[in-house]
């Protein structure tokens, strides 16, 4: 009797050991769970988790469970590099990260030096993949996508001739500004004013007054995350009423903007690369799962981007094994269709290993983002001209 | 009359302690680090760079007693000069091609000295709080220039180009960078030790303790402070160049911010401004705390800076090293 | 100039003055503390953030109108400042000035990180229906919340003036500012007076935070921006010079607005910083140093 017990215990132990020997496949991620970018870090974490659950529910990767080693960079470059080093030491074949472009750039340089691929999910700075390096792959779009899709949409709406642009003075804002300056004249627009502003006390009134006196057809904003609401309020306050007001991603694309700006934001065009109503298969379902992972908070596009990045990482490990070089080779061959949209990494137009992401134009209608362009993804029709 | 041979007994109270042996011991520990923690070199390099920056800051902040919260400007001058000169597309045409990083770093130091000379000459007439405020303002103006001008790469910042090898060593190899960072810390320690024994050092100590008394001895306080500022700026810029090589990509929004200046100053102050090795100890301590707190209590990781700085000002005005003052004094008097 | 250009100029001036009023309120608290204790308070912006978050929390919990939170934020700010001065800064004793400055730097970090742990990093705002309301005055649009903020500033500063020049406490404060030892000899409890002054300074910061909340947003590290602005304002007016701080705030508001409207916004913050440096170098007593009395 006793012997049987011992034997069964031994069997149980053996199974356990076998299970742990079979062990897990690890993937690393660095994001800002604390510090000033923590909002986005939480979104990223939710995206990773939803993807992880999905992959493991389907049997994991090559028969083993996929495990995420998630490191916090505390919104600090040096800490991100320390975190990445820990992940590399832990033997992960690929790292996803980080949220901000300022942190991602040094990170991409480091990862290329240690020859482990970096999968970028949210950082939009052009220079991350232009020229980029052989070890950096980007799932999300480069910043110029936003501007291109917006100007395409404005051209289609027609009948507008003049525009003003106000952007933040960080890398993102500056590249939006330079893209817009380049592309607007081609779309038949005259640029009446172009300004950048520094983070700080958000008093835009003098600028908005100047725009009001110039009476442009289109006003384009790209702001620091926190300033979008203040901008919308002050536009209303000074009585600036162009035919179209457009916000480029970041703060404008956050659910918090809808809540904070309320009616002041009605009919704004907002560019982003993912929205729950988009016509990709599974998008609505992904939205539900992300919202659950966020304990009921509204997910932003960053969560969906991170979800797609995790799927791409798992897919690359499935095909390329757990060796960084194998994963890198596999990433280059990626062809995925996800609820975030298609993912493949190509080298084109000066970019390297860059996914081609479709830029969406949404319009805020009755307090919701409604995708209005491009036609293949749209659910609603644009309201134009803006009722005065 | 100048101070030529001050008596040990005449050395004022709250002055330097910690001696050559302590410096050598610290350097030995840092030398051993890569052999023990060879897999945590990112942490090692950045910590040593900041240790050296804190030491450099202390020449002005501790020795000359001029609190600066604008040293990020010199880090920026070093990082930008070296990187811009090494980048083929950005180097000024009359130089005829990219400049090797070591010459670039040297030029950066020169520019930092120049900046410090002008900045110091203008602002040392201001005493105490006014100097701190002016240092913040100068650094913030430089930050805006780096963001808004084209030649600096604007707000997108710069990527480090390929660099030539130094005596066959790859500058992007973390072990090489660790060696360079260690050499940087050693240099700042050496300079501080030499300074302590130099005429300038004695003059600065005299000025710091009693400015009017020092003037009566024929010391020109403004000039002494200016020299200390220039020295501090040059070393800080050197650290900035090294930091740029380590990061390989930087933006004005991350390199030139006020928190960077504050961080450098706090490391020195928490470690102990009146000591020789205090800044190094402060940097090691804060970096270790930061890394432990990053992995343990993620969100609160700057809270510790606040708590420590408050604790130090309240209970240990001479910094952490000052807590070991008694032992330190013994070390300090050993010649 | 045609009619539209004149209106635009008036509009910019009006808004610059109103924004300047807010700067003045932020600067007054800082200047008051410096005037009496010779301490530069590096946590000033963080105290302002506390005012913002109190407003936010009360609005979220009880749907309390933001302006009513003044009744909570001002006393809380005062109490906090009193305690900090009495039990932390006062202990620094002779090592005043520099030691206190470093201590406030530490306090600022503690405040902002505690806010971070409590409220999270994301910027938050409250959406009140009147946030974007305006009224017309000869073609010039005036924001109602901004005007309320301006009136609040005027009231707070007038109240402070009454306190300083019409009460016993005010006399004691002024005596402490001029000569702490002398005041002590006259029977003034200077440690209490200093704690009261620090409390007033923090209360001013908290009031500014409340008044800003309907217009802007709060996040834990928002204080950094305001601290720098407060420095600029007070130096323009002369450190410790209260009427100077008011004038400094208004000048800064108008200069920034005009600069942003007519010149360029890219260097907007540099206008203030350069003016600040010039004043520091050429007239450390402030733009209005000689013509008005100190605290």
Coordinates of N, CA, C and O in Angstrom, one line a residue, chain B residues 61 65-67 69 122-123 125-126 128-130 132-138 140-141 144-146 148-149 257-259 262 266 269 273 299-303 305-307 309-310 312-315 317, chain C residues 34 38 40 42 87-89 91-92 95 97-99 101-107 109-111 113-114 116-117 224 228 231 235 238-239 266-270 273-274 276-277 280-282 284-285 294:
Chain B
X61 N 29.8 72.6 -7.1 CA 28.8 72.6 -6.0 C 29.3 72.4 -4.6 O 28.8 73.0 -3.7
X65 N 31.1 75.8 -3.6 CA 29.9 76.1 -2.8 C 28.9 76.8 -3.7 O 28.0 77.5 -3.1
X66 N 28.9 76.6 -5.0 CA 27.9 77.2 -5.9 C 27.0 76.1 -6.4 O 27.3 75.3 -7.2
X67 N 25.8 76.1 -5.8 CA 24.8 75.1 -6.2 C 24.3 75.3 -7.6 O 23.7 76.3 -7.9
X69 N 21.9 73.9 -10.7 CA 20.8 73.0 -11.2 C 20.7 73.1 -12.7 O 19.6 73.1 -13.2
X122 N 29.2 86.2 -15.8 CA 28.0 87.0 -15.7 C 27.3 86.7 -14.3 O 26.7 87.6 -13.8
X123 N 27.3 85.5 -13.9 CA 26.4 85.1 -12.8 C 27.0 85.0 -11.4 O 26.3 85.0 -10.4
X125 N 28.3 87.2 -9.8 CA 28.0 88.4 -8.9 C 26.8 88.1 -8.1 O 26.6 88.7 -7.1
X126 N 26.0 87.1 -8.5 CA 24.8 86.7 -7.8 C 25.2 85.8 -6.7 O 25.9 84.8 -6.9
X128 N 24.2 83.0 -3.6 CA 23.2 82.0 -3.1 C 22.1 81.7 -4.1 O 22.4 81.3 -5.2
X129 N 20.9 81.9 -3.6 CA 19.7 81.5 -4.4 C 19.7 82.0 -5.8 O 19.3 81.4 -6.7
X130 N 20.2 83.2 -6.0 CA 20.2 83.8 -7.3 C 21.0 83.0 -8.3 O 20.6 82.9 -9.4
X132 N 21.5 79.8 -8.2 CA 20.8 78.6 -8.5 C 19.7 78.8 -9.6 O 19.6 78.1 -10.6
X133 N 19.0 79.9 -9.4 CA 17.9 80.3 -10.3 C 18.5 80.5 -11.7 O 18.0 80.1 -12.7
X134 N 19.6 81.3 -11.7 CA 20.2 81.6 -13.1 C 20.7 80.3 -13.7 O 20.6 80.1 -14.9
X135 N 21.2 79.3 -12.9 CA 21.7 78.1 -13.6 C 20.5 77.3 -14.2 O 20.7 76.8 -15.3
X136 N 19.4 77.3 -13.6 CA 18.2 76.7 -14.1 C 17.8 77.3 -15.5 O 17.6 76.7 -16.5
X137 N 17.8 78.7 -15.4 CA 17.4 79.4 -16.6 C 18.3 79.2 -17.8 O 17.8 79.0 -18.9
X138 N 19.6 79.3 -17.6 CA 20.6 79.1 -18.7 C 20.4 77.7 -19.3 O 20.3 77.6 -20.5
X140 N 17.7 75.8 -19.3 CA 16.5 75.7 -20.0 C 16.5 76.4 -21.4 O 15.9 76.0 -22.3
X141 N 17.2 77.6 -21.4 CA 17.4 78.3 -22.7 C 18.1 77.4 -23.7 O 17.7 77.2 -24.9
X144 N 15.9 74.8 -25.1 CA 15.1 75.3 -26.2 C 15.8 75.4 -27.5 O 15.3 75.2 -28.6
X145 N 17.1 75.9 -27.4 CA 17.9 76.0 -28.7 C 18.1 74.6 -29.3 O 17.8 74.5 -30.5
X146 N 18.4 73.6 -28.5 CA 18.6 72.3 -29.0 C 17.4 71.8 -29.7 O 17.4 71.1 -30.7
X148 N 14.8 73.6 -31.0 CA 14.3 74.4 -32.1 C 15.2 74.6 -33.3 O 14.8 75.0 -34.4
X149 N 16.5 74.4 -33.1 CA 17.5 74.7 -34.2 C 17.7 73.4 -35.0 O 17.6 72.3 -34.5
X257 N 16.9 67.9 -19.8 CA 15.8 68.3 -18.9 C 16.3 68.7 -17.5 O 17.4 68.2 -17.1
X258 N 15.5 69.5 -16.8 CA 15.9 69.9 -15.5 C 16.1 68.7 -14.5 O 17.0 68.6 -13.8
X259 N 15.3 67.6 -14.6 CA 15.5 66.5 -13.8 C 16.9 65.8 -13.9 O 17.4 65.3 -12.9
X262 N 19.0 67.9 -11.7 CA 18.7 67.7 -10.3 C 19.3 66.4 -9.9 O 19.8 66.3 -8.8
X266 N 21.7 65.9 -6.8 CA 21.3 65.2 -5.6 C 22.2 64.1 -5.3 O 22.5 63.7 -4.1
X269 N 25.0 65.6 -3.4 CA 24.6 66.2 -2.1 C 24.3 65.0 -1.1 O 24.7 65.1 0.0
X273 N 28.7 66.5 0.0 CA 29.4 67.5 -0.8 C 30.8 67.9 -0.2 O 31.6 68.3 -0.9
X299 N 6.4 51.8 -8.9 CA 6.0 53.1 -9.0 C 6.7 54.2 -8.2 O 6.8 55.3 -8.5
X300 N 7.1 53.7 -7.0 CA 7.6 54.7 -6.0 C 9.1 55.0 -6.3 O 9.7 55.6 -5.4
X301 N 9.6 54.7 -7.4 CA 11.1 54.8 -7.5 C 11.7 56.2 -7.4 O 12.9 56.2 -7.2
X302 N 11.0 57.2 -7.6 CA 11.6 58.5 -7.3 C 11.3 59.0 -5.9 O 11.9 60.0 -5.4
X303 N 10.4 58.4 -5.3 CA 10.0 58.7 -3.9 C 11.3 58.6 -3.0 O 11.5 59.5 -2.2
X305 N 14.3 59.2 -3.7 CA 15.2 60.4 -3.9 C 14.7 61.5 -2.9 O 15.4 62.1 -2.2
X306 N 13.4 61.7 -2.9 CA 12.8 62.7 -2.0 C 13.0 62.4 -0.6 O 13.5 63.3 0.2
X307 N 12.8 61.2 -0.2 CA 13.0 60.8 1.2 C 14.4 60.9 1.6 O 14.8 61.5 2.7
X309 N 16.8 62.8 0.3 CA 17.3 64.2 0.3 C 16.8 64.9 1.5 O 17.5 65.7 2.2
X310 N 15.6 64.6 1.9 CA 15.0 65.2 3.1 C 15.8 64.7 4.4 O 16.2 65.5 5.2
X312 N 18.8 63.5 4.5 CA 20.2 64.0 4.5 C 20.2 65.5 5.0 O 21.0 65.8 5.8
X313 N 19.3 66.3 4.5 CA 19.3 67.7 4.9 C 19.0 67.8 6.4 O 19.6 68.7 7.1
X314 N 18.2 66.9 6.9 CA 17.8 67.0 8.3 C 18.8 66.4 9.2 O 19.2 67.0 10.2
X315 N 19.3 65.2 8.8 CA 20.1 64.5 9.8 C 21.5 64.3 9.4 O 22.4 64.0 10.3
X317 N 23.8 66.6 7.2 CA 24.1 67.7 6.3 C 25.4 67.5 5.5 O 25.6 68.1 4.5
Chain C
X34 N 9.8 83.6 0.4 CA 11.2 84.1 0.3 C 11.3 85.4 1.1 O 12.3 85.6 1.8
X38 N 13.7 83.9 3.4 CA 14.8 83.8 2.5 C 15.0 82.3 1.9 O 16.1 81.9 1.8
X40 N 14.0 79.6 -1.1 CA 13.3 79.4 -2.3 C 12.6 78.0 -2.3 O 13.3 77.0 -2.0
X42 N 11.2 75.0 -3.7 CA 11.2 74.2 -4.9 C 10.0 73.3 -5.0 O 9.8 72.7 -6.1
X87 N 7.8 71.6 11.6 CA 8.4 70.4 12.0 C 9.5 69.9 11.1 O 10.2 68.9 11.4
X88 N 9.7 70.5 9.9 CA 10.8 70.0 9.1 C 11.8 71.2 8.9 O 12.9 71.1 9.3
X89 N 11.3 72.2 8.2 CA 12.3 73.3 7.8 C 12.8 74.0 9.0 O 14.0 74.3 9.1
X91 N 13.6 72.8 11.7 CA 14.7 72.0 12.4 C 16.0 72.2 11.7 O 17.0 71.8 12.3
X92 N 16.0 72.8 10.6 CA 17.3 73.0 9.9 C 18.1 74.2 10.5 O 19.3 74.3 10.3
X95 N 21.2 76.3 9.3 CA 21.6 75.9 7.9 C 20.5 76.4 7.0 O 20.3 75.8 5.9
X97 N 18.3 78.8 4.3 CA 18.6 79.0 2.9 C 18.9 77.8 2.1 O 18.0 77.1 1.7
X98 N 20.2 77.4 2.0 CA 20.5 76.3 1.1 C 20.0 75.0 1.6 O 19.4 74.2 0.8
X99 N 20.1 74.7 2.9 CA 19.5 73.5 3.5 C 18.0 73.4 3.2 O 17.5 72.4 2.8
X101 N 16.3 74.9 1.0 CA 16.1 74.8 -0.5 C 16.1 73.3 -0.9 O 15.3 72.8 -1.6
X102 N 17.2 72.6 -0.4 CA 17.3 71.2 -0.7 C 16.2 70.4 -0.1 O 15.6 69.5 -0.7
X103 N 15.8 70.8 1.1 CA 14.7 70.1 1.8 C 13.4 70.3 0.9 O 12.6 69.3 0.8
X104 N 13.1 71.5 0.4 CA 11.9 71.7 -0.4 C 12.0 70.8 -1.7 O 11.0 70.3 -2.1
X105 N 13.2 70.7 -2.2 CA 13.4 69.9 -3.4 C 12.9 68.4 -3.1 O 12.2 67.8 -3.8
X106 N 13.4 68.0 -1.9 CA 13.0 66.6 -1.5 C 11.5 66.5 -1.2 O 10.8 65.6 -1.6
X107 N 10.9 67.5 -0.6 CA 9.5 67.5 -0.3 C 8.7 67.5 -1.6 O 7.7 66.8 -1.7
X109 N 9.6 66.2 -4.4 CA 9.7 64.8 -5.0 C 8.7 63.9 -4.2 O 8.0 63.1 -4.8
X110 N 8.7 64.1 -2.9 CA 7.8 63.2 -2.1 C 6.3 63.5 -2.5 O 5.5 62.6 -2.7
X111 N 6.0 64.8 -2.6 CA 4.6 65.1 -2.9 C 4.2 64.5 -4.3 O 3.2 63.8 -4.5
X113 N 5.5 62.2 -6.1 CA 5.4 60.7 -6.2 C 4.3 60.1 -5.4 O 3.8 59.1 -5.7
X114 N 3.9 60.8 -4.3 CA 2.8 60.3 -3.5 C 1.5 60.5 -4.4 O 0.6 59.6 -4.5
X116 N 1.4 60.4 -7.5 CA 1.6 59.4 -8.6 C 1.0 58.1 -8.1 O 0.3 57.4 -8.8
X117 N 1.4 57.7 -6.9 CA 0.9 56.4 -6.3 C -0.6 56.5 -6.1 O -1.2 55.5 -6.2
X224 N 6.3 70.8 -11.8 CA 7.6 71.2 -12.4 C 7.4 72.5 -13.3 O 8.1 73.4 -13.1
X228 N 8.9 76.5 -12.3 CA 9.7 77.4 -13.1 C 9.0 78.7 -13.4 O 9.7 79.8 -13.3
X231 N 9.3 80.9 -10.4 CA 10.6 81.5 -10.2 C 10.7 82.8 -11.1 O 11.2 83.8 -10.7
X235 N 11.3 86.6 -9.8 CA 12.5 87.3 -10.0 C 12.3 88.5 -10.8 O 12.9 89.6 -10.6
X238 N 11.2 90.9 -8.4 CA 12.1 91.1 -7.2 C 11.7 90.1 -6.1 O 10.6 90.1 -5.7
X239 N 12.6 89.2 -5.8 CA 12.3 88.1 -4.8 C 11.9 88.8 -3.5 O 12.6 89.7 -3.0
X266 N 7.6 79.2 -30.9 CA 8.6 78.2 -30.6 C 9.5 78.5 -29.4 O 9.9 77.6 -28.7
X267 N 9.8 79.8 -29.3 CA 10.7 80.2 -28.2 C 9.9 80.9 -27.0 O 10.4 81.6 -26.3
X268 N 8.6 80.6 -27.0 CA 7.7 81.3 -26.1 C 8.3 81.3 -24.6 O 8.4 82.3 -24.0
X269 N 8.7 80.1 -24.1 CA 9.2 80.1 -22.8 C 10.5 80.8 -22.6 O 10.9 81.2 -21.5
X270 N 11.2 80.9 -23.7 CA 12.5 81.6 -23.7 C 12.4 83.1 -23.4 O 13.2 83.7 -22.8
X273 N 12.4 83.4 -19.8 CA 13.7 83.0 -19.2 C 14.8 84.0 -19.5 O 15.6 84.3 -18.6
X274 N 14.8 84.6 -20.7 CA 15.8 85.6 -21.0 C 15.5 86.8 -20.2 O 16.5 87.4 -19.6
X276 N 14.1 87.0 -17.4 CA 14.5 86.5 -16.1 C 16.0 86.7 -15.9 O 16.5 87.3 -14.9
X277 N 16.8 86.1 -16.8 CA 18.3 86.2 -16.7 C 18.7 87.7 -16.7 O 19.6 88.1 -15.9
X280 N 18.0 89.2 -13.5 CA 18.9 88.7 -12.5 C 20.2 89.4 -12.5 O 20.9 89.7 -11.5
X281 N 20.7 89.6 -13.8 CA 22.1 90.1 -14.0 C 22.1 91.7 -13.8 O 23.0 92.2 -13.2
X282 N 21.1 92.3 -14.3 CA 21.1 93.8 -14.3 C 20.4 94.4 -13.1 O 20.8 95.5 -12.6
X284 N 19.0 92.7 -9.9 CA 18.6 91.6 -9.0 C 17.5 92.0 -8.0 O 16.9 91.1 -7.5
X285 N 17.3 93.2 -7.8 CA 16.2 93.6 -6.9 C 14.9 93.6 -7.6 O 13.9 93.8 -7.0
X294 N 9.2 96.3 0.3 CA 9.1 94.8 0.5 C 8.1 94.4 1.5 O 7.5 95.3 2.1

